[in-house]
Every structure is written in structure tokens, then in C-alpha cells.
PDB file of N, CA, C and O in Angstrom:
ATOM      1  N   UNK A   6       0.824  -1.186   0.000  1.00  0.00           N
ATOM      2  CA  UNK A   6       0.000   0.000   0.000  1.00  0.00           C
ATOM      3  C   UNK A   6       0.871   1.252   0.000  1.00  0.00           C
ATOM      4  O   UNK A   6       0.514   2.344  -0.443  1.00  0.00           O
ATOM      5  N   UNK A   7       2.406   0.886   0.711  1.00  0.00           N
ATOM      6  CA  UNK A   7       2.708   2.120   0.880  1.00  0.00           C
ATOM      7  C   UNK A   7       3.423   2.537  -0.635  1.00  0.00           C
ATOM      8  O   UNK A   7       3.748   3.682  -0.951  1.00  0.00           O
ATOM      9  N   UNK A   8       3.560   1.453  -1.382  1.00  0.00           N
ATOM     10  CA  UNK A   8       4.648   1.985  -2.440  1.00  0.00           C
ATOM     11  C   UNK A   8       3.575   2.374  -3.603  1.00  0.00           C
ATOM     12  O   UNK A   8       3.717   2.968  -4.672  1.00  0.00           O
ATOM     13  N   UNK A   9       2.647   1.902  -3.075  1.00  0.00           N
ATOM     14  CA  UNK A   9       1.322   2.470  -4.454  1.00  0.00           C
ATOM     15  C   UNK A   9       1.028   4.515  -4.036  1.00  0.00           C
ATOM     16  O   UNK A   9       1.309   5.373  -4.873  1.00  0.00           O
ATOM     17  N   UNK A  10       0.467   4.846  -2.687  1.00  0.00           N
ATOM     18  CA  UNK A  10      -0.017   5.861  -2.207  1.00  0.00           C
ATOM     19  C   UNK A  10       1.291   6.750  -1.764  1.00  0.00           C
ATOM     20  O   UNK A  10       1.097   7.950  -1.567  1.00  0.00           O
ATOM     21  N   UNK A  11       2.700   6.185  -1.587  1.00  0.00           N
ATOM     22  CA  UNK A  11       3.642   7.251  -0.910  1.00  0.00           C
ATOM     23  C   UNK A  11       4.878   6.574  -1.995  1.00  0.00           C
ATOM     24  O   UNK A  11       5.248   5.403  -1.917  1.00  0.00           O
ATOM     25  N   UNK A  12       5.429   7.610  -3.033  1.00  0.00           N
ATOM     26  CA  UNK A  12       5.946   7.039  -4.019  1.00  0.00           C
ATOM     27  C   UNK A  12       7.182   8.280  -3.637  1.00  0.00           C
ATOM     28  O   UNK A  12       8.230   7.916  -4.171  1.00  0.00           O
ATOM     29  N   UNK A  13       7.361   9.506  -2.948  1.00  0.00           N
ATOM     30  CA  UNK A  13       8.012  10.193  -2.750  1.00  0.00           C
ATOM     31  C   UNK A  13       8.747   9.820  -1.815  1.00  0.00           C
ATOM     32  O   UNK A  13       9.903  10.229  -1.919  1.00  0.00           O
ATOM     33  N   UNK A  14       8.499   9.107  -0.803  1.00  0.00           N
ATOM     34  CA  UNK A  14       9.507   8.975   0.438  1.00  0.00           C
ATOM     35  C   UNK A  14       9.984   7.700   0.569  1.00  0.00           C
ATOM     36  O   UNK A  14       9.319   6.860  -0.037  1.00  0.00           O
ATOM     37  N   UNK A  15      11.195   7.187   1.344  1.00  0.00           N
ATOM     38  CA  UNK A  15      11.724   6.054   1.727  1.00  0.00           C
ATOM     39  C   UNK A  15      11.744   5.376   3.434  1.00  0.00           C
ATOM     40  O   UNK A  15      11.489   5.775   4.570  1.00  0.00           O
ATOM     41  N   UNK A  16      12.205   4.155   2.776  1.00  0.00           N
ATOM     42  CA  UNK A  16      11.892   3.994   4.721  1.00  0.00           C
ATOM     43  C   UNK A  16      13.014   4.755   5.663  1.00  0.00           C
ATOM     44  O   UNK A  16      14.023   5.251   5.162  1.00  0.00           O
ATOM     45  N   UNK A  17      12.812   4.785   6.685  1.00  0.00           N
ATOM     46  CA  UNK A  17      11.770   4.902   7.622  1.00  0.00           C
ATOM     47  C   UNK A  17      10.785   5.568   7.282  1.00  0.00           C
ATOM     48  O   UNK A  17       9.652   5.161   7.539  1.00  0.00           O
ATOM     49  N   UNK A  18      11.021   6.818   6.583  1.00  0.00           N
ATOM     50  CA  UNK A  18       9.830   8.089   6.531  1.00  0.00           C
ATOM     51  C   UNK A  18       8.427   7.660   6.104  1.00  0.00           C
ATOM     52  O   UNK A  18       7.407   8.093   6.640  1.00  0.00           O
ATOM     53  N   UNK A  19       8.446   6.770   5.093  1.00  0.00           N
ATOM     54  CA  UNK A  19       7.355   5.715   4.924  1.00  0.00           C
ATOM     55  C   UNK A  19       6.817   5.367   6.012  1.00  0.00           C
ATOM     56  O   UNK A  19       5.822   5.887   6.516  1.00  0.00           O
ATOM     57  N   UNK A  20       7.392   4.542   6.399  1.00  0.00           N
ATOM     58  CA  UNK A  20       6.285   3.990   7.591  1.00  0.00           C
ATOM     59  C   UNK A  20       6.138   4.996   8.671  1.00  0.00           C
ATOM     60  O   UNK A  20       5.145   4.649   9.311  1.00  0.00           O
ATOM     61  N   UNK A  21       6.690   6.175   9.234  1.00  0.00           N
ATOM     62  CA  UNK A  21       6.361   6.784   9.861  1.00  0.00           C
ATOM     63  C   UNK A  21       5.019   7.738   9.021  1.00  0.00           C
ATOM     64  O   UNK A  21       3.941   8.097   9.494  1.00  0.00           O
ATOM     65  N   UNK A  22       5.327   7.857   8.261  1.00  0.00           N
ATOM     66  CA  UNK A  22       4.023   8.648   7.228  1.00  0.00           C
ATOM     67  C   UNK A  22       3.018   7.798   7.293  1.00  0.00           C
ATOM     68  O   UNK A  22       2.032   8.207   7.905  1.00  0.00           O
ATOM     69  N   UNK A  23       2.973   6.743   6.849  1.00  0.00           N
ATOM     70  CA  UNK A  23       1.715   5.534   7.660  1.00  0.00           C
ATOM     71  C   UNK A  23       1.062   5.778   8.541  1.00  0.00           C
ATOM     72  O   UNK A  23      -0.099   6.162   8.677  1.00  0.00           O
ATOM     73  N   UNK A  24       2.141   5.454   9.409  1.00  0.00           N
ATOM     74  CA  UNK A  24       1.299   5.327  10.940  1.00  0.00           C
ATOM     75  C   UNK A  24       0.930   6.900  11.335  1.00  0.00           C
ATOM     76  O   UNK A  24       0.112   7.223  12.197  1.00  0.00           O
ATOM     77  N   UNK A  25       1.356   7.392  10.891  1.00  0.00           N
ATOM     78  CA  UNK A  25       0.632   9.030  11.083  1.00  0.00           C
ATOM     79  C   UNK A  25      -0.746   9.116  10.625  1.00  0.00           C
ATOM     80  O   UNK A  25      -1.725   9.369  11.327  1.00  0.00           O
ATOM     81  N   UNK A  26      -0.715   8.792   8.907  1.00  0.00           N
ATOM     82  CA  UNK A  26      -1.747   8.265   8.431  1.00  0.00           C
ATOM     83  C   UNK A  26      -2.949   7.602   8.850  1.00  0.00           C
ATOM     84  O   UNK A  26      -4.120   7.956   8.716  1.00  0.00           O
ATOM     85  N   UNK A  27      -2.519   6.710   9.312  1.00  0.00           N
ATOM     86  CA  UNK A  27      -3.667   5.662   9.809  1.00  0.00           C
ATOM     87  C   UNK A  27      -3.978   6.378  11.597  1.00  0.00           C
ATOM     88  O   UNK A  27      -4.813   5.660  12.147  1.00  0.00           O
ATOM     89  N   UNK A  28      -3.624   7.271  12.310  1.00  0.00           N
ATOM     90  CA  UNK A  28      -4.216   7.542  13.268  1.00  0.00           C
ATOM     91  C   UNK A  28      -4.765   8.937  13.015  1.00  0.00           C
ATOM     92  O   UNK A  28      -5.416   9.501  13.894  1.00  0.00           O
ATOM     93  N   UNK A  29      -4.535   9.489  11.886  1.00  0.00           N
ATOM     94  CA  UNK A  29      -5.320  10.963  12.201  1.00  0.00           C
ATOM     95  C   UNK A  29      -6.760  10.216  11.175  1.00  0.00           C
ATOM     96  O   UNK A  29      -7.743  10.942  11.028  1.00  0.00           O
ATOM     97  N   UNK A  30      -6.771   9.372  10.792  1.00  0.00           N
ATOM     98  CA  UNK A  30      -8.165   8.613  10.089  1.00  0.00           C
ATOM     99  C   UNK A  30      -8.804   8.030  11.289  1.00  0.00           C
ATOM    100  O   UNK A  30     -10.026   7.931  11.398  1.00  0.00           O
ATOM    101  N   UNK A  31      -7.748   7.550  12.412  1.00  0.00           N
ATOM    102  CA  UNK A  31      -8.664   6.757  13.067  1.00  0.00           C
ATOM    103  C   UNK A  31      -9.290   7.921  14.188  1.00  0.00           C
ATOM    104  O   UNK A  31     -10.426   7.770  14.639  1.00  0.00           O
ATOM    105  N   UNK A  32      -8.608   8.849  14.503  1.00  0.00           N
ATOM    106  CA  UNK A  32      -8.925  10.278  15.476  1.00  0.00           C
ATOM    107  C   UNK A  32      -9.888  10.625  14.506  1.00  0.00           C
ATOM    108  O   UNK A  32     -10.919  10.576  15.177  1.00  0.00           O
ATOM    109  N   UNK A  33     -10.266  10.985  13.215  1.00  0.00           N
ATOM    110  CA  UNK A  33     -11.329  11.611  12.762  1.00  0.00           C
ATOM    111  C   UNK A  33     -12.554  10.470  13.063  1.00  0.00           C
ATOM    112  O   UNK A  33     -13.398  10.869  13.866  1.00  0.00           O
ATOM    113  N   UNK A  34     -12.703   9.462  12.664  1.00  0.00           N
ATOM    114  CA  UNK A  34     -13.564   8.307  12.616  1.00  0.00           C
ATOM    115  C   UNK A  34     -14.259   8.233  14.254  1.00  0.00           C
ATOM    116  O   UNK A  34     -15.439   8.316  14.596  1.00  0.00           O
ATOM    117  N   UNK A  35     -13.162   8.067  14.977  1.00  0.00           N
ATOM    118  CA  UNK A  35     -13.607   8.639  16.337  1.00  0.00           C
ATOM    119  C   UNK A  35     -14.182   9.553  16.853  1.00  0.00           C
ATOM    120  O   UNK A  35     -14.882   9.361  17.847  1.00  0.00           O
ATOM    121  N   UNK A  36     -14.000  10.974  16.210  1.00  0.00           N
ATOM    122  CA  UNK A  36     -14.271  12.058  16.589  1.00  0.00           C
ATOM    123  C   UNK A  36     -16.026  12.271  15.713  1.00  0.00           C
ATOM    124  O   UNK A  36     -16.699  13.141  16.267  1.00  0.00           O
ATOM    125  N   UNK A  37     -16.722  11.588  14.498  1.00  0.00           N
ATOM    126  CA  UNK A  37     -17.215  11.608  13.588  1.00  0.00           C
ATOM    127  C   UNK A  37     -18.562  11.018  14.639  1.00  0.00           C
ATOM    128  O   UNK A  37     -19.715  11.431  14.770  1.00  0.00           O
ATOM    129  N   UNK A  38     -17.657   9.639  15.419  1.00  0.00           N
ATOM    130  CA  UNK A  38     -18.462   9.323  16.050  1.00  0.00           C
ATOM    131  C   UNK A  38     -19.632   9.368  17.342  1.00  0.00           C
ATOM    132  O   UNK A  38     -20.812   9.160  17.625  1.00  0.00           O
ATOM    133  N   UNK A  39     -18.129   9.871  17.943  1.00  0.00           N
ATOM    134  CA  UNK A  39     -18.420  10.696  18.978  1.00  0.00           C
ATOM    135  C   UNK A  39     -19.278  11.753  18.887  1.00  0.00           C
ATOM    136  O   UNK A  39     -19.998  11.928  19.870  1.00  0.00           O
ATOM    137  N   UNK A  40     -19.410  12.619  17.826  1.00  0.00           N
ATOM    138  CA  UNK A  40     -20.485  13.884  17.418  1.00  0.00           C
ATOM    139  C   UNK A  40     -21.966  12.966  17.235  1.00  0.00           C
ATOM    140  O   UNK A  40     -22.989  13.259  17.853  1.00  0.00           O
ATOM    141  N   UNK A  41     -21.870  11.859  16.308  1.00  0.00           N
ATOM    142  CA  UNK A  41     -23.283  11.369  16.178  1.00  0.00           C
ATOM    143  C   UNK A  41     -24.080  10.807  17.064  1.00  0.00           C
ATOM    144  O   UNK A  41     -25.307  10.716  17.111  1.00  0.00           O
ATOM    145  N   UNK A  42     -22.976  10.324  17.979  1.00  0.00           N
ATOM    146  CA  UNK A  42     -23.665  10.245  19.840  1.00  0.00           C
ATOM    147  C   UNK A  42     -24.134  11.466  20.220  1.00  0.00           C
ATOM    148  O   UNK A  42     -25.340  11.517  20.465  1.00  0.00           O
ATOM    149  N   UNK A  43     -23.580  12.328  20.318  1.00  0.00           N
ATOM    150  CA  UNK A  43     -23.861  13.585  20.981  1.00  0.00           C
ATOM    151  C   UNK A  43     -25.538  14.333  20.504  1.00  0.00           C
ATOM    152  O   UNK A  43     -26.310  14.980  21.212  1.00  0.00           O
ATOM    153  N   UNK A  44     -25.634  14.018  19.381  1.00  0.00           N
ATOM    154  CA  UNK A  44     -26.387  14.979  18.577  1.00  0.00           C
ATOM    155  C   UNK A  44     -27.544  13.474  18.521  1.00  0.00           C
ATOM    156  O   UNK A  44     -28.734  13.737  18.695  1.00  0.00           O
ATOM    157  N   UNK A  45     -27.296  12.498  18.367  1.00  0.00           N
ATOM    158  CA  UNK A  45     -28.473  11.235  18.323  1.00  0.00           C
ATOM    159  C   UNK A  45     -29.026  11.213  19.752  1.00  0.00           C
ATOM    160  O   UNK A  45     -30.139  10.708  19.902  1.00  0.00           O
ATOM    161  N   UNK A  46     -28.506  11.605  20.611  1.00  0.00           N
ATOM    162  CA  UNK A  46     -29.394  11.913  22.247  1.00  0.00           C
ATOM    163  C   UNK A  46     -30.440  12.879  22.323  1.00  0.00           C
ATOM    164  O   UNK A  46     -31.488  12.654  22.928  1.00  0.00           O
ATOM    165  N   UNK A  47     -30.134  14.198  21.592  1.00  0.00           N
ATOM    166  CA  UNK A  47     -30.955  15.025  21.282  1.00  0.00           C
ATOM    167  C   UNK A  47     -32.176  14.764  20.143  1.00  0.00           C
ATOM    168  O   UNK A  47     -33.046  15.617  19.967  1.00  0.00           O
ATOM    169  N   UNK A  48     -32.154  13.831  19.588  1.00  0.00           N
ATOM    170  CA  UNK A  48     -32.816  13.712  18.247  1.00  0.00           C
ATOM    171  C   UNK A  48     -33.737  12.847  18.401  1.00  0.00           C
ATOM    172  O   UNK A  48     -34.298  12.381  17.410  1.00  0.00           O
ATOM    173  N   UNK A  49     -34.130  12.397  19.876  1.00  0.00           N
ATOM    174  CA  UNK A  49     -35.350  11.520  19.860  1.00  0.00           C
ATOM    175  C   UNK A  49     -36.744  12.522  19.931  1.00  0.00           C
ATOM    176  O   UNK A  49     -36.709  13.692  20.311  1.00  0.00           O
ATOM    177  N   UNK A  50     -37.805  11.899  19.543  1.00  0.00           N
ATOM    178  CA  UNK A  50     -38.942  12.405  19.868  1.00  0.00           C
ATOM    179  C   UNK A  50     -39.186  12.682  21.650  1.00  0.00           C
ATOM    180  O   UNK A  50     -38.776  12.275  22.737  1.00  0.00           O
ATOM    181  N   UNK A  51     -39.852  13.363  21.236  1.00  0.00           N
ATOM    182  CA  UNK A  51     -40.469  13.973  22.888  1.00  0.00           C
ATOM    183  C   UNK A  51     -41.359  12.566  23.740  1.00  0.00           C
ATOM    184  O   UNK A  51     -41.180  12.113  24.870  1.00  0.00           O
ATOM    185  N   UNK A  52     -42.298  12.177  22.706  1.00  0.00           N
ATOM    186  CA  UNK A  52     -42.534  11.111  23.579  1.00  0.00           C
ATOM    187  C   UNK A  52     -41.420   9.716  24.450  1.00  0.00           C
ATOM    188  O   UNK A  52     -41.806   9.118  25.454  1.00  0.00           O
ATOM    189  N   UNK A  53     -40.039   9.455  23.755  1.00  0.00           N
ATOM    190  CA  UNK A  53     -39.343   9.190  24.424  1.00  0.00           C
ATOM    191  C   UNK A  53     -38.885   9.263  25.144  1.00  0.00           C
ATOM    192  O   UNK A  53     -38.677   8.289  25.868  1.00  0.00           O
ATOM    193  N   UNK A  54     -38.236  11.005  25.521  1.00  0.00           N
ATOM    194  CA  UNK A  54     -38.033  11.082  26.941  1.00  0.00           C
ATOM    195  C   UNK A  54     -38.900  11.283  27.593  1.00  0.00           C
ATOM    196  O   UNK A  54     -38.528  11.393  28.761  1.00  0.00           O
ATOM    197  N   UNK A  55     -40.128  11.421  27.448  1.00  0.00           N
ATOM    198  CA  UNK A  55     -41.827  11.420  28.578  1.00  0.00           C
ATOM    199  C   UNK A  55     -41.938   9.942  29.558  1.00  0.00           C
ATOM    200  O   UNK A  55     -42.065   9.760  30.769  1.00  0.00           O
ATOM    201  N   UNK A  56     -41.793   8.780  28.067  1.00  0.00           N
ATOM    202  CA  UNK A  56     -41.132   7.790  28.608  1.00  0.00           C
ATOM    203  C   UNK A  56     -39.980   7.629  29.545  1.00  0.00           C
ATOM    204  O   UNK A  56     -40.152   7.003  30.592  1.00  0.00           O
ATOM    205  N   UNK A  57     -39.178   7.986  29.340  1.00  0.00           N
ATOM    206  CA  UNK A  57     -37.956   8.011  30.197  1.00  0.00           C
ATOM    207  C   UNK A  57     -37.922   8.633  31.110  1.00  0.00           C
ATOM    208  O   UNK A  57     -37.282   8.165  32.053  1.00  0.00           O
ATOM    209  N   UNK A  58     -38.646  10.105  31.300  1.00  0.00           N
ATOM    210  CA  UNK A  58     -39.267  10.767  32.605  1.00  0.00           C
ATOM    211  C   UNK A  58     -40.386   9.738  33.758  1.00  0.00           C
ATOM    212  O   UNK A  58     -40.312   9.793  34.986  1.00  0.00           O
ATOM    213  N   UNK A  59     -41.174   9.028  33.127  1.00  0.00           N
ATOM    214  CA  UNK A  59     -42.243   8.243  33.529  1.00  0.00           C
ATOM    215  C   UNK A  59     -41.426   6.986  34.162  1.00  0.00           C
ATOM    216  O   UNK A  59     -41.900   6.640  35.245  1.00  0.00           O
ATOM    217  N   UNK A  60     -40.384   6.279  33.761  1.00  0.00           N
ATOM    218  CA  UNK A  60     -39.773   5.094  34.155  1.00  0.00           C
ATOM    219  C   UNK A  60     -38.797   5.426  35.630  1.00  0.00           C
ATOM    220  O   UNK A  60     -38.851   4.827  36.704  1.00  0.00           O
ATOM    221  N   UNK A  61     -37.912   6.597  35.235  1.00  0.00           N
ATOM    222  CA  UNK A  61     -37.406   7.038  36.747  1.00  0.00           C
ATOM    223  C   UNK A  61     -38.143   7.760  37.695  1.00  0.00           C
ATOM    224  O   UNK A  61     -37.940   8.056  38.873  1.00  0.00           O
ATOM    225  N   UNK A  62     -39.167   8.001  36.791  1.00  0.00           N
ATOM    226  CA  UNK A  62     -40.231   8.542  38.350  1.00  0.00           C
ATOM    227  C   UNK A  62     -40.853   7.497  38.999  1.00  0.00           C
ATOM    228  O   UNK A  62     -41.342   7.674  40.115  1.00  0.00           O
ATOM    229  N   UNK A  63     -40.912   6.063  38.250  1.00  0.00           N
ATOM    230  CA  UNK A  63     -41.860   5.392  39.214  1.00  0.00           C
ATOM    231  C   UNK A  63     -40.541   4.745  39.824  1.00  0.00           C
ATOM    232  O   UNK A  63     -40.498   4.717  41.054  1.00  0.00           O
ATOM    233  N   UNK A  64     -39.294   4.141  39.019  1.00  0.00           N
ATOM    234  CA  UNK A  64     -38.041   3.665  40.235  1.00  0.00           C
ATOM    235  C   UNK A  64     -38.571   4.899  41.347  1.00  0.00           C
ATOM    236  O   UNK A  64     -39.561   4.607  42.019  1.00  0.00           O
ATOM    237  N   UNK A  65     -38.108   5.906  41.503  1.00  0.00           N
ATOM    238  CA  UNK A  65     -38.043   6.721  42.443  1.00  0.00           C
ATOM    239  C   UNK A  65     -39.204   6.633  43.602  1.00  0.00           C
ATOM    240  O   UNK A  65     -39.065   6.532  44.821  1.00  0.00           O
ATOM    241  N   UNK A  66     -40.453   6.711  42.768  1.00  0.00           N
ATOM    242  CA  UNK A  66     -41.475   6.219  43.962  1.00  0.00           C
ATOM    243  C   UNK A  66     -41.633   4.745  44.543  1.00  0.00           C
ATOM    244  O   UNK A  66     -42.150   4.586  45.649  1.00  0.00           O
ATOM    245  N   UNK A  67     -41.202   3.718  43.817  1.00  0.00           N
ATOM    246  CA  UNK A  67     -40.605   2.732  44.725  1.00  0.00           C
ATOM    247  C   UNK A  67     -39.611   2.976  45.759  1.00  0.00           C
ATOM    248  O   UNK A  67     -39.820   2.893  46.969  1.00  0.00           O
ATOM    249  N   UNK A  68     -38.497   3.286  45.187  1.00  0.00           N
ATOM    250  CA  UNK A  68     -37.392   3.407  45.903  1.00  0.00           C
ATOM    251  C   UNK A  68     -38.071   3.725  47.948  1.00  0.00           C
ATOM    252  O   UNK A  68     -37.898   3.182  49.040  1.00  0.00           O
ATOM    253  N   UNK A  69     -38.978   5.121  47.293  1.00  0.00           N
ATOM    254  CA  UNK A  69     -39.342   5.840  48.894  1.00  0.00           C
ATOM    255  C   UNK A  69     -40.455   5.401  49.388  1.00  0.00           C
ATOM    256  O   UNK A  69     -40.905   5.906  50.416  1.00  0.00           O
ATOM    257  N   UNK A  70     -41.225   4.177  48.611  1.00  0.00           N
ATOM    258  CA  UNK A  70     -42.122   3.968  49.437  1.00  0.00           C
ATOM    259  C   UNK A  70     -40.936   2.632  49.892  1.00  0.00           C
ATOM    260  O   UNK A  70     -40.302   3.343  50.672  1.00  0.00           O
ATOM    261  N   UNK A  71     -40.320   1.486  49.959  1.00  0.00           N
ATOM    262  CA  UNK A  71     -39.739   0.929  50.409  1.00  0.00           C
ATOM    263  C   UNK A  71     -38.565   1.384  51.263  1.00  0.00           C
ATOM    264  O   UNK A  71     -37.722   0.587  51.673  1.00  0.00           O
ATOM    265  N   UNK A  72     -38.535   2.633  51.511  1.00  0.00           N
ATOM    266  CA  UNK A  72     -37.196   3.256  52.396  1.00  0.00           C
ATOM    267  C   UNK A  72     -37.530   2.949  53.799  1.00  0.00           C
ATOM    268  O   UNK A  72     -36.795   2.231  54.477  1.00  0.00           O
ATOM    269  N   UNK A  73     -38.910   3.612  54.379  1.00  0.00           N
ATOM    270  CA  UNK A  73     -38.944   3.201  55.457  1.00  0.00           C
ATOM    271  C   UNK A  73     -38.763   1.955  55.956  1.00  0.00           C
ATOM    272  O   UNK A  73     -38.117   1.816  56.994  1.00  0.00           O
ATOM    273  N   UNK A  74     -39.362   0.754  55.221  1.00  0.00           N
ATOM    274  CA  UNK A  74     -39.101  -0.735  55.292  1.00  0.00           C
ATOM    275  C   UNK A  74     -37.636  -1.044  56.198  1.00  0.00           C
ATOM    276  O   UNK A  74     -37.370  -1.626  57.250  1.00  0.00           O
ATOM    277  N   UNK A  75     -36.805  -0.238  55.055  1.00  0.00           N
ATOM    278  CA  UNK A  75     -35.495  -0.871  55.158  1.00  0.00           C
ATOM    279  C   UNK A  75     -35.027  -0.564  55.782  1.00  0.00           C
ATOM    280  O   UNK A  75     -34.155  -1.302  56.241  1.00  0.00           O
ATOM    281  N   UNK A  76     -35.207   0.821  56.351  1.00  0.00           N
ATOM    282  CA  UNK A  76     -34.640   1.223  58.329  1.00  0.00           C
ATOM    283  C   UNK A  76     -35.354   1.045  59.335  1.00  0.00           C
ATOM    284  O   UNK A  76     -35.382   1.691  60.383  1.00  0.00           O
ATOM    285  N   UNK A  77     -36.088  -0.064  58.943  1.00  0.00           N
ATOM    286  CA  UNK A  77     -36.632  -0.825  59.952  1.00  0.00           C
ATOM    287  C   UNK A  77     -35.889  -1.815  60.085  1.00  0.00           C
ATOM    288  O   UNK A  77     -35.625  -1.834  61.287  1.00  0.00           O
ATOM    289  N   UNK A  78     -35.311  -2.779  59.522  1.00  0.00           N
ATOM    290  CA  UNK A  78     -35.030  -3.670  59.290  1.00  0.00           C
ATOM    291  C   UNK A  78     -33.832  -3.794  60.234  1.00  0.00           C
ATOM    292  O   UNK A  78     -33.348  -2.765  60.704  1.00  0.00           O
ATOM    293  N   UNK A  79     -33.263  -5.141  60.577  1.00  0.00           N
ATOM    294  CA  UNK A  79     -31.795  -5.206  61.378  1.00  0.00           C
ATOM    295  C   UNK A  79     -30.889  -5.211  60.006  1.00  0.00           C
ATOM    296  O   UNK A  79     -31.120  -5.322  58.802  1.00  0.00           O
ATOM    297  N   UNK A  80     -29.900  -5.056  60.721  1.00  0.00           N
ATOM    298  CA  UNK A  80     -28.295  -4.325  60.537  1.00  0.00           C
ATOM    299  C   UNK A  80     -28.095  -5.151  59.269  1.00  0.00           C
ATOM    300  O   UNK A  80     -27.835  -4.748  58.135  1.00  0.00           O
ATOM    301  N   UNK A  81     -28.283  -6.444  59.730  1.00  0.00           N
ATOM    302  CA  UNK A  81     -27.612  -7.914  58.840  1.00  0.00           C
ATOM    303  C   UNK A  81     -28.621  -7.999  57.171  1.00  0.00           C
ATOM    304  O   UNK A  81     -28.371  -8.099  55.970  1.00  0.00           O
ATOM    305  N   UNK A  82     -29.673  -7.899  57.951  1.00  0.00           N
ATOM    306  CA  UNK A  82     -31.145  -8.176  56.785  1.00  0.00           C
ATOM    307  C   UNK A  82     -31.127  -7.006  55.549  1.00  0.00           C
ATOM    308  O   UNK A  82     -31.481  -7.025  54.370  1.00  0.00           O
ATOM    309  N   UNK A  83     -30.342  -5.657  56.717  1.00  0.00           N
ATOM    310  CA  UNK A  83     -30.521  -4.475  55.126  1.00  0.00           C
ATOM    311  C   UNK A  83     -29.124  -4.444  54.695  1.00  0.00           C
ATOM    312  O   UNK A  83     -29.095  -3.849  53.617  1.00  0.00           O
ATOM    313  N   UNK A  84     -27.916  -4.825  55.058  1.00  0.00           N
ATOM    314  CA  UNK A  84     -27.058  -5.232  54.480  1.00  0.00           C
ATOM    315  C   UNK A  84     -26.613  -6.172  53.288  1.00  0.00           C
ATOM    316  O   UNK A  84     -25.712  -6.040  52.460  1.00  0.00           O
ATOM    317  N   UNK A  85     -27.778  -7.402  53.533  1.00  0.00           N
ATOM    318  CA  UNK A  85     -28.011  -8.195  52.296  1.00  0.00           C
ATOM    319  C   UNK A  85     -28.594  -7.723  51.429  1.00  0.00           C
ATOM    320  O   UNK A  85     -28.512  -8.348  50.372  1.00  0.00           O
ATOM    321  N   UNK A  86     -29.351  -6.576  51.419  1.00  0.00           N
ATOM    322  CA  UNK A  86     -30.245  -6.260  50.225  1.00  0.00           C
ATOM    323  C   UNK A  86     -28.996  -5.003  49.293  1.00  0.00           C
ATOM    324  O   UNK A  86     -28.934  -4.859  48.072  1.00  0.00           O
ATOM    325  N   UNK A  87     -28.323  -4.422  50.128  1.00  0.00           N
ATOM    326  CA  UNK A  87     -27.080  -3.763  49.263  1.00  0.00           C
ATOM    327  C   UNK A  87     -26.539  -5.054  48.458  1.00  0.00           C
ATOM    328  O   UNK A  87     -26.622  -5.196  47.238  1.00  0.00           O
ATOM    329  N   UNK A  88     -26.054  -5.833  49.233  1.00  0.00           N
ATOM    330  CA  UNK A  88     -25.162  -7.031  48.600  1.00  0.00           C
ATOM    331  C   UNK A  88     -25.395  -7.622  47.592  1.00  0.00           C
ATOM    332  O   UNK A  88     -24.639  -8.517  47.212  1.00  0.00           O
TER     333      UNK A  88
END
């Protein structure tokens, strides 16, 4: 590959031109990706996060209606339920 695409330089400089090569492709590819995460979080419909508002609100109202339970409980019994 290298003697087809880098016909000006010799080794070493070759393969250091490579591997230069092949990481500012792989830093863009990364970086390409990283943006379409960023911007695909924002890009759901509203009813999704309503959903997703609706699912940690009811964890949450579990969570506190079972709180008192669990400081009731002895030392050993609410220790297993962390565990």
C-alpha cells in the first residue's frame, strides 16, 4: 500500500508517514463518532423522553415507598439487600 499511495519517500519516513496516516483517520472516525452520539441523544422524539421521565419517576417512587421498610429492618437483613 505504501509503495502504491507514498511514491516520494523512503523507509523509515514511509512507515512513519503511515502510521501518522492511519491515526489521524482513526482520530477523525472517532471524533465523527463521537459527534453522532452527541447529537443522536438530542434527536429523539419527545414522547421518548416522557417515557424516560415516567420510568425514573416510578423507580423513584418505589425506591421511597420501600425506604422506610429498610430502616426498619436489622443491621444484617438491610445489608443483604445492598449485597
Amino acid at each position: 500500500m505504501s509503495a502504491r499511495y507514498i511514491v516520494d519517500r523512503y523507509l523509515p519516513d514511509k512507515a512513519i508517514d503511515l502510521i501518522d496516516e492511519a491515526g489521524s483517520r482513526a482520530r477523525i472516525v472517532a471524533f465523527k463518532k463521537k459527534k453522532e452520539q452527541e447529537t443522536g441523544i438530542l434527536s429523539k422524539c419527545p414522547a421518548d423522553y416522557w417515557q424516560e421521565i415516567r420510568a425514573v419517576k416510578s423507580m423513584h417512587e418505589m425506591v421511597m415507598a420501600l425506604l422506610p421498610v429498610f430502616f426498619l429492618l436489622p443491621v444484617s437483613v438491610a445489608y443483604s439487600f445492598i449485597l
